[in-house]
mmCIF file of C-alpha atoms and ligand atoms in Angstrom:
data_model
loop_
_atom_site.group_PDB
_atom_site.id
_atom_site.type_symbol
_atom_site.label_atom_id
_atom_site.label_comp_id
_atom_site.label_asym_id
_atom_site.label_seq_id
_atom_site.Cartn_x
_atom_site.Cartn_y
_atom_site.Cartn_z
ATOM 1 C CA MET A 1 102.003 85.204 45.251
ATOM 2 C CA ASN A 2 103.025 81.624 45.957
ATOM 3 C CA ARG A 3 106.405 82.380 47.706
ATOM 4 C CA PRO A 4 106.595 81.011 51.126
ATOM 5 C CA VAL A 5 105.859 83.346 54.127
ATOM 6 C CA LEU A 6 109.040 82.891 56.123
ATOM 7 C CA PRO A 7 109.689 83.068 59.960
ATOM 8 C CA GLY A 8 109.727 86.860 60.852
ATOM 9 C CA ALA A 9 106.805 87.466 58.950
ATOM 10 C CA THR A 10 103.357 88.132 60.366
ATOM 11 C CA ILE A 11 100.249 85.627 60.257
ATOM 12 C CA GLY A 12 96.767 87.169 60.935
ATOM 13 C CA VAL A 13 94.210 84.995 62.530
ATOM 14 C CA LEU A 14 90.448 85.627 62.106
ATOM 15 C CA GLY A 15 88.948 84.427 65.307
ATOM 16 C CA SER A 16 90.469 84.470 68.782
ATOM 17 C CA GLY A 17 89.442 81.227 70.716
ATOM 18 C CA GLN A 18 91.813 78.587 71.852
ATOM 19 C CA LEU A 19 92.401 77.119 68.471
ATOM 20 C CA GLY A 20 94.134 80.546 67.641
ATOM 21 C CA ARG A 21 95.843 80.541 70.957
ATOM 22 C CA MET A 22 97.545 77.315 70.295
ATOM 23 C CA LEU A 23 98.337 78.154 66.753
ATOM 24 C CA ALA A 24 100.063 81.398 67.801
ATOM 25 C CA LEU A 25 101.961 79.600 70.379
ATOM 26 C CA GLU A 26 103.348 77.298 67.635
ATOM 27 C CA ALA A 27 103.968 80.145 65.217
ATOM 28 C CA LYS A 28 105.698 82.364 67.699
ATOM 29 C CA ARG A 29 108.008 79.267 68.689
ATOM 30 C CA MET A 30 108.842 79.359 65.023
ATOM 31 C CA GLY A 31 109.632 83.076 64.898
ATOM 32 C CA TYR A 32 106.496 84.251 63.196
ATOM 33 C CA ARG A 33 104.637 87.163 64.447
ATOM 34 C CA VAL A 34 100.761 86.797 65.220
ATOM 35 C CA HIS A 35 97.824 89.149 64.903
ATOM 36 C CA THR A 36 94.289 88.245 65.784
ATOM 37 C CA LEU A 37 91.000 90.022 65.067
ATOM 38 C CA SER A 38 87.645 89.325 66.653
ATOM 39 C CA PRO A 39 84.891 91.320 68.425
ATOM 40 C CA GLY A 40 86.594 90.290 72.059
ATOM 41 C CA VAL A 41 89.246 91.692 74.217
ATOM 42 C CA ASP A 42 91.776 90.016 76.278
ATOM 43 C CA THR A 43 90.955 86.541 74.231
ATOM 44 C CA PRO A 44 92.665 83.554 74.382
ATOM 45 C CA THR A 45 94.547 84.343 71.193
ATOM 46 C CA GLY A 46 94.803 87.769 71.919
ATOM 47 C CA GLN A 47 96.564 87.117 75.221
ATOM 48 C CA VAL A 48 99.626 85.467 73.439
ATOM 49 C CA ALA A 49 99.443 87.209 70.064
ATOM 50 C CA ASP A 50 101.625 90.276 69.343
ATOM 51 C CA LEU A 51 98.605 92.379 68.436
ATOM 52 C CA GLU A 52 94.972 92.045 69.238
ATOM 53 C CA VAL A 53 92.594 93.926 67.076
ATOM 54 C CA SER A 54 89.098 94.406 68.518
ATOM 55 C CA ALA A 55 86.547 94.623 65.573
ATOM 56 C CA GLU A 56 83.243 92.974 64.146
ATOM 57 C CA TYR A 57 83.651 90.349 61.470
ATOM 58 C CA ASP A 58 81.308 92.189 59.341
ATOM 59 C CA ASP A 59 83.476 95.537 59.508
ATOM 60 C CA LEU A 60 85.102 95.143 56.144
ATOM 61 C CA GLU A 61 87.501 98.278 56.458
ATOM 62 C CA ALA A 62 88.767 96.854 59.702
ATOM 63 C CA ILE A 63 89.349 93.570 58.193
ATOM 64 C CA ARG A 64 91.382 95.218 55.147
ATOM 65 C CA ALA A 65 93.200 97.430 57.508
ATOM 66 C CA PHE A 66 94.089 94.004 59.560
ATOM 67 C CA ALA A 67 95.150 92.396 56.409
ATOM 68 C CA ARG A 68 97.408 95.316 55.453
ATOM 69 C CA GLY A 69 99.499 94.752 58.558
ATOM 70 C CA VAL A 70 99.969 90.833 57.883
ATOM 71 C CA ASP A 71 101.828 88.586 55.249
ATOM 72 C CA VAL A 72 98.926 85.735 55.241
ATOM 73 C CA VAL A 73 95.494 85.454 56.767
ATOM 74 C CA THR A 74 93.902 82.526 58.363
ATOM 75 C CA PHE A 75 91.054 81.690 60.420
ATOM 76 C CA GLU A 76 90.676 79.687 63.731
ATOM 77 C CA PHE A 77 86.614 79.867 63.475
ATOM 78 C CA GLU A 78 84.511 78.596 60.687
ATOM 79 C CA ASN A 79 81.642 81.283 61.114
ATOM 80 C CA VAL A 80 83.775 83.964 59.815
ATOM 81 C CA LEU A 81 81.883 85.716 56.984
ATOM 82 C CA ILE A 82 82.871 85.010 53.575
ATOM 83 C CA ASP A 83 82.834 88.667 52.763
ATOM 84 C CA ALA A 84 85.632 89.097 55.498
ATOM 85 C CA ALA A 85 87.514 86.189 53.995
ATOM 86 C CA ASP A 86 87.093 88.031 50.515
ATOM 87 C CA ALA A 87 88.017 91.331 51.938
ATOM 88 C CA ALA A 88 91.118 90.038 53.464
ATOM 89 C CA ALA A 89 91.984 88.191 49.970
ATOM 90 C CA GLU A 90 92.025 91.425 48.252
ATOM 91 C CA ILE A 91 95.239 92.158 50.178
ATOM 92 C CA VAL A 92 97.227 89.028 51.250
ATOM 93 C CA PRO A 93 96.447 85.314 50.592
ATOM 94 C CA VAL A 94 93.869 83.725 52.616
ATOM 95 C CA ARG A 95 94.410 80.086 53.382
ATOM 96 C CA PRO A 96 92.314 78.020 53.516
ATOM 97 C CA SER A 97 90.440 79.862 50.881
ATOM 98 C CA GLY A 98 87.219 81.603 51.261
ATOM 99 C CA SER A 99 85.648 79.051 49.078
ATOM 100 C CA ALA A 100 86.423 76.058 51.337
ATOM 101 C CA LEU A 101 85.023 78.227 54.256
ATOM 102 C CA HIS A 102 81.892 78.921 52.118
ATOM 103 C CA ILE A 103 80.983 74.911 51.585
ATOM 104 C CA THR A 104 82.107 73.987 55.267
ATOM 105 C CA GLN A 105 80.405 76.796 57.253
ATOM 106 C CA GLN A 106 76.718 76.007 56.444
ATOM 107 C CA ARG A 107 75.557 72.275 56.786
ATOM 108 C CA ALA A 108 73.106 71.943 54.235
ATOM 109 C CA ARG A 109 75.808 73.171 51.706
ATOM 110 C CA GLU A 110 78.490 70.823 53.102
ATOM 111 C CA LYS A 111 75.962 67.752 53.180
ATOM 112 C CA ALA A 112 75.139 68.537 49.544
ATOM 113 C CA PHE A 113 78.848 69.180 48.592
ATOM 114 C CA LEU A 114 79.432 65.451 49.940
ATOM 115 C CA ALA A 115 76.120 63.615 48.554
ATOM 116 C CA ASP A 116 76.623 65.128 45.082
ATOM 117 C CA ARG A 117 80.152 63.832 45.004
ATOM 118 C CA GLY A 118 79.406 60.232 46.324
ATOM 119 C CA TYR A 119 80.567 60.426 49.861
ATOM 120 C CA PRO A 120 78.948 58.235 52.307
ATOM 121 C CA VAL A 121 76.498 60.312 54.546
ATOM 122 C CA ALA A 122 73.604 59.598 56.731
ATOM 123 C CA PRO A 123 70.243 60.137 54.825
ATOM 124 C CA PHE A 124 69.497 64.108 55.316
ATOM 125 C CA ALA A 125 67.022 66.606 53.918
ATOM 126 C CA LYS A 126 66.936 70.390 54.227
ATOM 127 C CA ALA A 127 64.269 72.176 55.638
ATOM 128 C CA GLN A 128 63.249 76.063 55.485
ATOM 129 C CA SER A 129 59.864 75.813 56.903
ATOM 130 C CA LEU A 130 57.603 73.809 59.185
ATOM 131 C CA ASP A 131 56.049 71.985 56.076
ATOM 132 C CA GLU A 132 59.396 71.194 54.665
ATOM 133 C CA LEU A 133 60.681 69.904 58.314
ATOM 134 C CA ALA A 134 57.426 67.498 58.131
ATOM 135 C CA VAL A 135 58.204 66.467 54.748
ATOM 136 C CA GLY A 136 61.961 66.168 55.574
ATOM 137 C CA LEU A 137 61.302 63.781 58.716
ATOM 138 C CA GLY A 138 58.929 61.667 56.361
ATOM 139 C CA ALA A 139 61.740 61.292 53.831
ATOM 140 C CA VAL A 140 64.377 60.663 56.326
ATOM 141 C CA GLY A 141 62.803 58.557 58.727
ATOM 142 C CA LEU A 142 62.541 58.574 62.624
ATOM 143 C CA PRO A 143 64.160 59.001 64.801
ATOM 144 C CA ALA A 144 66.183 61.871 63.420
ATOM 145 C CA ILE A 145 68.369 64.880 64.607
ATOM 146 C CA VAL A 146 67.391 68.331 63.471
ATOM 147 C CA LYS A 147 70.376 70.681 63.447
ATOM 148 C CA THR A 148 70.502 74.610 62.432
ATOM 149 C CA SER A 149 72.081 75.106 59.201
ATOM 150 C CA VAL A 150 74.578 77.691 60.428
ATOM 151 C CA PHE A 151 76.377 78.402 63.759
ATOM 152 C CA GLY A 152 75.943 74.849 64.979
ATOM 153 C CA TYR A 153 78.880 73.476 66.766
ATOM 154 C CA ASP A 154 79.374 71.271 69.885
ATOM 155 C CA GLY A 155 75.617 69.994 69.677
ATOM 156 C CA LYS A 156 74.383 73.641 69.677
ATOM 157 C CA GLY A 157 71.248 73.981 67.753
ATOM 158 C CA GLN A 158 70.519 70.308 67.775
ATOM 159 C CA HIS A 159 67.626 68.383 68.842
ATOM 160 C CA ARG A 160 66.520 64.867 68.643
ATOM 161 C CA ILE A 161 62.870 63.915 67.220
ATOM 162 C CA ASN A 162 61.207 60.730 67.812
ATOM 163 C CA SER A 163 57.922 61.593 66.196
ATOM 164 C CA ILE A 164 56.475 63.712 63.457
ATOM 165 C CA GLU A 165 54.421 65.646 66.040
ATOM 166 C CA GLU A 166 57.779 66.646 67.770
ATOM 167 C CA GLY A 167 58.595 68.931 64.612
ATOM 168 C CA GLU A 168 56.283 71.910 65.677
ATOM 169 C CA ARG A 169 58.090 72.149 69.053
ATOM 170 C CA VAL A 170 61.420 71.655 67.634
ATOM 171 C CA TRP A 171 61.036 74.157 64.712
ATOM 172 C CA GLY A 172 60.132 76.521 67.488
ATOM 173 C CA LEU A 173 63.139 75.684 69.693
ATOM 174 C CA ILE A 174 65.339 76.464 67.006
ATOM 175 C CA GLY A 175 63.905 80.102 65.906
ATOM 176 C CA HIS A 176 62.126 78.949 62.558
ATOM 177 C CA GLN A 177 65.500 78.947 60.776
ATOM 178 C CA GLU A 178 66.951 76.660 58.198
ATOM 179 C CA ALA A 179 67.972 73.287 59.302
ATOM 180 C CA ILE A 180 68.855 69.937 57.978
ATOM 181 C CA ILE A 181 67.351 66.860 59.362
ATOM 182 C CA GLU A 182 69.438 63.528 59.606
ATOM 183 C CA ARG A 183 68.588 60.106 60.177
ATOM 184 C CA LEU A 184 69.937 59.254 63.613
ATOM 185 C CA VAL A 185 72.753 56.834 63.192
ATOM 186 C CA GLU A 186 73.255 53.838 65.508
ATOM 187 C CA PHE A 187 77.055 53.994 65.554
ATOM 188 C CA THR A 188 79.498 51.825 67.326
ATOM 189 C CA MET A 189 82.225 54.388 67.370
ATOM 190 C CA GLU A 190 83.032 57.896 66.415
ATOM 191 C CA ILE A 191 86.224 58.649 64.647
ATOM 192 C CA SER A 192 87.908 61.468 63.038
ATOM 193 C CA VAL A 193 90.862 62.084 60.825
ATOM 194 C CA VAL A 194 93.004 65.304 61.134
ATOM 195 C CA ALA A 195 94.938 65.884 58.059
ATOM 196 C CA ALA A 196 96.715 68.679 56.104
ATOM 197 C CA ARG A 197 97.342 69.638 52.493
ATOM 198 C CA GLY A 198 100.037 71.856 51.543
ATOM 199 C CA LEU A 199 100.170 74.623 48.926
ATOM 200 C CA ASP A 200 101.786 72.124 46.202
ATOM 201 C CA GLY A 201 99.340 69.343 47.084
ATOM 202 C CA GLU A 202 101.497 67.420 49.565
ATOM 203 C CA PHE A 203 99.372 65.165 52.110
ATOM 204 C CA ALA A 204 99.929 64.434 55.730
ATOM 205 C CA HIS A 205 97.726 63.016 58.369
ATOM 206 C CA TYR A 206 97.402 61.788 61.890
ATOM 207 C CA GLY A 207 95.955 58.506 61.636
ATOM 208 C CA VAL A 208 92.478 57.682 63.192
ATOM 209 C CA ILE A 209 91.514 59.288 66.361
ATOM 210 C CA GLU A 210 88.590 57.499 68.412
ATOM 211 C CA ASN A 211 86.118 60.146 69.844
ATOM 212 C CA VAL A 212 83.579 59.799 72.813
ATOM 213 C CA HIS A 213 81.188 62.758 72.998
ATOM 214 C CA HIS A 214 79.038 63.780 76.130
ATOM 215 C CA ASN A 215 75.929 65.735 75.571
ATOM 216 C CA HIS A 216 77.227 66.296 72.027
ATOM 217 C CA ILE A 217 80.581 67.670 73.106
ATOM 218 C CA LEU A 218 84.082 65.902 72.474
ATOM 219 C CA ASP A 219 84.679 64.525 76.084
ATOM 220 C CA LEU A 220 87.572 61.967 75.251
ATOM 221 C CA SER A 221 89.949 61.276 72.232
ATOM 222 C CA VAL A 222 92.405 58.511 71.931
ATOM 223 C CA CYS A 223 94.893 57.874 69.024
ATOM 224 C CA PRO A 224 95.682 55.444 67.487
ATOM 225 C CA ALA A 225 91.897 54.411 67.219
ATOM 226 C CA ARG A 226 90.972 50.639 68.193
ATOM 227 C CA LEU A 227 89.335 49.644 64.835
ATOM 228 C CA PRO A 228 90.203 47.129 62.116
ATOM 229 C CA ALA A 229 93.099 48.558 59.767
ATOM 230 C CA GLY A 230 90.645 48.539 56.389
ATOM 231 C CA ILE A 231 88.184 51.100 58.124
ATOM 232 C CA GLY A 232 91.131 53.376 59.040
ATOM 233 C CA HIS A 233 92.608 53.350 55.590
ATOM 234 C CA GLU A 234 89.370 53.905 54.171
ATOM 235 C CA ALA A 235 88.768 56.886 56.532
ATOM 236 C CA VAL A 236 92.274 58.291 55.693
ATOM 237 C CA HIS A 237 91.455 57.715 51.893
ATOM 238 C CA LEU A 238 88.157 59.706 52.247
ATOM 239 C CA THR A 239 89.816 62.604 54.215
ATOM 240 C CA HIS A 240 92.318 63.012 51.323
ATOM 241 C CA ARG A 241 89.721 63.147 48.677
ATOM 242 C CA VAL A 242 88.065 65.771 50.681
ATOM 243 C CA LEU A 243 91.022 67.882 50.794
ATOM 244 C CA GLU A 244 91.695 67.265 47.146
ATOM 245 C CA ASP A 245 88.063 68.140 46.477
ATOM 246 C CA LEU A 246 87.921 71.254 48.227
ATOM 247 C CA GLY A 247 91.488 72.120 46.771
ATOM 248 C CA TYR A 248 92.166 72.795 50.362
ATOM 249 C CA VAL A 249 95.354 74.398 51.880
ATOM 250 C CA GLY A 250 95.730 73.998 55.502
ATOM 251 C CA VAL A 251 94.566 71.628 58.270
ATOM 252 C CA LEU A 252 91.132 70.025 58.182
ATOM 253 C CA CYS A 253 89.221 67.436 60.309
ATOM 254 C CA VAL A 254 86.622 65.053 58.977
ATOM 255 C CA GLU A 255 84.354 63.523 61.624
ATOM 256 C CA PHE A 256 82.987 60.034 60.901
ATOM 257 C CA PHE A 257 80.426 57.456 62.442
ATOM 258 C CA VAL A 258 81.456 53.877 62.090
ATOM 259 C CA THR A 259 78.233 51.612 61.965
ATOM 260 C CA GLY A 260 77.573 48.201 63.264
ATOM 261 C CA ASP A 261 78.294 46.659 59.775
ATOM 262 C CA GLY A 262 81.712 48.466 59.561
ATOM 263 C CA ARG A 263 80.669 51.177 57.275
ATOM 264 C CA LEU A 264 81.907 54.686 57.582
ATOM 265 C CA LEU A 265 79.463 57.869 57.472
ATOM 266 C CA ILE A 266 80.875 61.392 57.385
ATOM 267 C CA ASN A 267 79.371 63.456 60.087
ATOM 268 C CA GLU A 268 80.902 66.644 59.311
ATOM 269 C CA ILE A 269 84.016 68.553 58.260
ATOM 270 C CA ALA A 270 85.889 71.068 60.314
ATOM 271 C CA PRO A 271 87.940 73.524 58.089
ATOM 272 C CA ARG A 272 90.676 73.999 60.779
ATOM 273 C CA PRO A 273 92.642 72.218 63.500
ATOM 274 C CA HIS A 274 90.193 70.264 65.730
ATOM 275 C CA ASN A 275 89.683 69.629 69.293
ATOM 276 C CA SER A 276 90.217 65.877 68.404
ATOM 277 C CA GLY A 277 93.839 66.693 67.118
ATOM 278 C CA HIS A 278 95.059 68.497 70.478
ATOM 279 C CA PHE A 279 96.896 65.296 71.395
ATOM 280 C CA THR A 280 99.385 65.991 68.545
ATOM 281 C CA ILE A 281 100.993 68.985 70.541
ATOM 282 C CA ASP A 282 102.464 66.444 73.200
ATOM 283 C CA ALA A 283 102.497 63.141 71.227
ATOM 284 C CA CYS A 284 103.568 63.961 67.518
ATOM 285 C CA VAL A 285 106.631 65.110 65.912
ATOM 286 C CA THR A 286 104.779 67.959 64.335
ATOM 287 C CA SER A 287 101.592 69.027 65.996
ATOM 288 C CA GLN A 288 98.412 70.078 64.114
ATOM 289 C CA PHE A 289 99.064 73.774 65.002
ATOM 290 C CA GLU A 290 102.695 73.809 63.561
ATOM 291 C CA GLN A 291 101.118 71.906 60.586
ATOM 292 C CA GLN A 292 98.728 74.668 59.981
ATOM 293 C CA VAL A 293 101.469 77.507 60.401
ATOM 294 C CA ARG A 294 103.441 75.549 57.765
ATOM 295 C CA ALA A 295 100.653 74.735 55.229
ATOM 296 C CA VAL A 296 99.356 78.345 55.540
ATOM 297 C CA CYS A 297 102.739 79.886 54.958
ATOM 298 C CA GLY A 298 103.432 77.625 51.957
ATOM 299 C CA LEU A 299 106.124 75.381 53.535
ATOM 300 C CA SER A 300 106.861 71.917 53.294
ATOM 301 C CA LEU A 301 104.700 69.734 55.886
ATOM 302 C CA GLY A 302 105.987 68.414 58.923
ATOM 303 C CA ASP A 303 106.222 64.736 60.010
ATOM 304 C CA PRO A 304 103.062 63.784 61.587
ATOM 305 C CA ALA A 305 104.376 60.601 63.061
ATOM 306 C CA GLN A 306 103.021 59.894 66.585
ATOM 307 C CA ILE A 307 105.706 58.963 69.149
ATOM 308 C CA ARG A 308 103.549 57.493 72.010
ATOM 309 C CA PRO A 309 99.728 56.316 72.308
ATOM 310 C CA ALA A 310 98.049 59.339 73.736
ATOM 311 C CA ALA A 311 94.687 60.445 75.270
ATOM 312 C CA MET A 312 93.079 63.786 75.660
ATOM 313 C CA VAL A 313 90.384 64.600 77.940
ATOM 314 C CA ASN A 314 88.649 68.313 77.607
ATOM 315 C CA LEU A 315 88.195 70.223 80.595
ATOM 316 C CA LEU A 316 84.692 72.182 80.724
ATOM 317 C CA GLY A 317 83.702 75.082 82.816
ATOM 318 C CA ASP A 318 81.548 72.575 84.785
ATOM 319 C CA LEU A 319 84.672 71.603 86.628
ATOM 320 C CA TRP A 320 84.710 75.078 88.515
ATOM 321 C CA ILE A 321 81.560 73.945 90.212
ATOM 322 C CA ASN A 322 83.191 74.014 93.453
ATOM 323 C CA GLY A 323 85.612 76.866 92.893
ATOM 324 C CA GLU A 324 89.283 76.593 91.219
ATOM 325 C CA PRO A 325 90.097 72.815 90.173
ATOM 326 C CA ASP A 326 93.028 71.259 92.115
ATOM 327 C CA TRP A 327 95.608 71.592 89.427
ATOM 328 C CA ALA A 328 98.407 70.590 91.649
ATOM 329 C CA ALA A 329 96.681 67.184 92.210
ATOM 330 C CA ALA A 330 96.223 66.468 88.355
ATOM 331 C CA MET A 331 99.858 67.434 87.779
ATOM 332 C CA ALA A 332 100.782 64.802 90.151
ATOM 333 C CA VAL A 333 99.678 62.087 87.779
ATOM 334 C CA PRO A 334 102.703 60.773 85.581
ATOM 335 C CA ASP A 335 102.766 61.732 81.849
ATOM 336 C CA VAL A 336 99.914 64.336 81.974
ATOM 337 C CA LYS A 337 100.108 67.738 80.265
ATOM 338 C CA LEU A 338 97.889 70.756 81.185
ATOM 339 C CA HIS A 339 96.492 73.230 78.354
ATOM 340 C CA LEU A 340 94.576 75.942 79.673
ATOM 341 C CA TYR A 341 93.063 78.535 77.451
ATOM 342 C CA GLY A 342 93.134 81.759 79.363
ATOM 343 C CA LYS A 343 89.300 81.999 79.694
ATOM 344 C CA GLY A 344 87.936 83.878 82.463
ATOM 345 C CA ASP A 345 84.420 82.832 82.694
ATOM 346 C CA PRO A 346 83.873 79.172 83.457
ATOM 347 C CA LEU A 347 80.434 78.663 82.281
ATOM 348 C CA VAL A 348 78.722 75.114 82.086
ATOM 349 C CA GLY A 349 79.915 73.389 78.737
ATOM 350 C CA ARG A 350 82.602 76.184 77.865
ATOM 351 C CA LYS A 351 85.843 74.513 76.927
ATOM 352 C CA MET A 352 88.299 75.913 79.270
ATOM 353 C CA GLY A 353 91.401 73.551 78.674
ATOM 354 C CA HIS A 354 92.350 70.010 78.085
ATOM 355 C CA LEU A 355 94.627 67.349 79.418
ATOM 356 C CA THR A 356 96.773 64.884 77.334
ATOM 357 C CA ALA A 357 98.285 61.778 78.792
ATOM 358 C CA LEU A 358 100.795 59.588 77.155
ATOM 359 C CA GLY A 359 101.136 55.794 77.754
ATOM 360 C CA GLU A 360 102.425 52.532 76.475
ATOM 361 C CA SER A 361 98.804 51.884 75.159
ATOM 362 C CA VAL A 362 95.845 54.031 74.586
ATOM 363 C CA GLU A 363 94.028 52.296 77.466
ATOM 364 C CA GLU A 364 96.945 53.335 79.672
ATOM 365 C CA ALA A 365 96.880 56.899 78.581
ATOM 366 C CA ALA A 366 93.158 57.381 78.783
ATOM 367 C CA ALA A 367 93.248 55.957 82.368
ATOM 368 C CA LYS A 368 95.998 58.528 83.297
ATOM 369 C CA ALA A 369 93.920 61.449 81.463
ATOM 370 C CA LEU A 370 90.694 60.388 83.327
ATOM 371 C CA ALA A 371 92.445 59.884 86.599
ATOM 372 C CA ALA A 372 93.834 63.453 86.326
ATOM 373 C CA ARG A 373 90.773 64.970 85.427
ATOM 374 C CA ASP A 374 88.822 63.161 88.449
ATOM 375 C CA VAL A 375 91.238 64.550 90.726
ATOM 376 C CA LEU A 376 90.383 68.137 89.800
ATOM 377 C CA CYS A 377 87.228 68.555 91.725
HETATM 378 P P1 LIG B 1 77.958 67.599 65.289
HETATM 379 O O1 LIG B 1 77.800 69.090 65.726
HETATM 380 O O2 LIG B 1 77.292 67.525 63.965
HETATM 381 O O3 LIG B 1 79.297 67.229 65.033
HETATM 382 O O4 LIG B 1 77.312 66.508 66.367
HETATM 383 C C1 LIG B 1 77.862 66.465 67.520
HETATM 384 C C2 LIG B 1 77.658 64.918 68.253
HETATM 385 O O5 LIG B 1 76.275 64.965 68.047
HETATM 386 C C3 LIG B 1 78.163 63.885 67.220
HETATM 387 O O6 LIG B 1 79.666 63.899 67.333
HETATM 388 C C4 LIG B 1 77.267 62.745 67.687
HETATM 389 O O7 LIG B 1 77.968 62.250 68.850
HETATM 390 C C5 LIG B 1 75.957 63.383 67.876
HETATM 391 N N1 LIG B 1 75.239 63.445 66.620
HETATM 392 C C6 LIG B 1 75.312 64.365 65.587
HETATM 393 N N2 LIG B 1 74.748 63.769 64.409
HETATM 394 C C7 LIG B 1 74.207 62.707 64.734
HETATM 395 C C8 LIG B 1 73.640 61.554 63.947
HETATM 396 N N3 LIG B 1 72.843 62.014 62.638
HETATM 397 N N4 LIG B 1 73.239 60.393 64.683
HETATM 398 C C9 LIG B 1 73.835 60.113 65.728
HETATM 399 N N5 LIG B 1 74.224 61.047 66.442
HETATM 400 C C10 LIG B 1 74.730 62.314 66.087
#
C-alpha cells in the first residue's frame, strides 16, 4: 500500500480548477499521467490532463470507476464530499486522507479541532438558529463576522455584524444555514505558511508569506514576509503541529492573523496547495505543486528553498471590463511571469490567473507585479 507511485503512473484529481491545472502541469513534467473528475467540461485542469471525466461528486459509482483508472487520488478542492473520498479509498490510496478533509471542509469542525488542541484562534461560536446566532454574538462580542460553515471561501458567505439587531438580516442573507460567528480581529498583518508532510512524516515549508486581501479575496502575496523572526518561527511551528495532529500527507496552508501585540491567531486551514503559495512555481527550487505530487506519490519531499524574493498578484475577471487585457504590455515588465488558468468567462471576482514577479527585495518584486497588473487595462 505504501510503495511509491512512480513516474509513468496516473494521478487522479478530484476537482478541476486552477490548482488541479498547476498540479497537472508539474505532474506531467515529471512523467505522470493525470486524470481529473468534476461536473464540468473543458475545465482548467481538464485542458491539460490526459483524461477529463465529467461526473457529479455524489455519483459514487463514477468516482469508483475513476479510481479504478488511476494509481492514487488527491483533490484540489476541499468541498469534495467525504463519501466520494471514501469511495475512492476503497480502490486506491487517497492523499490527503478523507479524515483531514472531513475536519477542514467545515468551519465549525475545523475551529473546534483547533480550539480543543489549544491552538490560538479568535473567539468563536457556532449557530444553527437565529436564537443561537444572537446568543453567539453576545458571547463572542462585537463587531463580529458571520461565516457559513460550509462552502465558504474567498469571503463567500461572510458578513460583518456591528450590532445584535443586524443578526436577523444576516441570518436571512446566509439562507438560515449553520454558521460560525467570529470576533472581528484587528490584525496588523495577514500571513500564511504553506508546508508539506510526506508519507514518512518528513516536513518541508516555504517560510512565511505576507498576504493582502481585497474584498476578502487574496490580492497580493509577498515572500519572505516582513515580520520579526520569532513570529515567523512560531507560525511555522504551529503549521508543523497542525500537519502532525491531522496525520496529514500532502501540501497544506495555514492562514494566520498577526495582532498588534505580536500574537498569532489561526484563521483557517486549506487542505491543499494555496493561492498564497503560487509564487513557489517561479521562485523556489520545488514548487508547492511538485511538492504535492511528491507527497501524494509517497516520494521524498523536494527542497523548498526560495531562490529570489517574490510577489504574486491575482488577476480577477474584473480586469476584462474593457475587453481582453493587454498581455503584451504586462510581459514587457522585467522579471514578470504570467499564469492564466484557461477560464472562458471572466466574471467579476473570479480568479482568472496570476502574475509573479521576482526582485532583489520583496518591495521591488511587489512593485513589478503591481506595475504589470496596472498596465493590463
Ligand atoms: P476566510 O474566507 O475565512 O479566509 O476570510 C477571508 C478574509 O476575510 C481573511 O483573509 C480576512 O481578510 C477577512 N477575515 C475573515 N475572518 C476575519 C476575522 N475574524 N477578523 C477580521 N478579518 C477577517
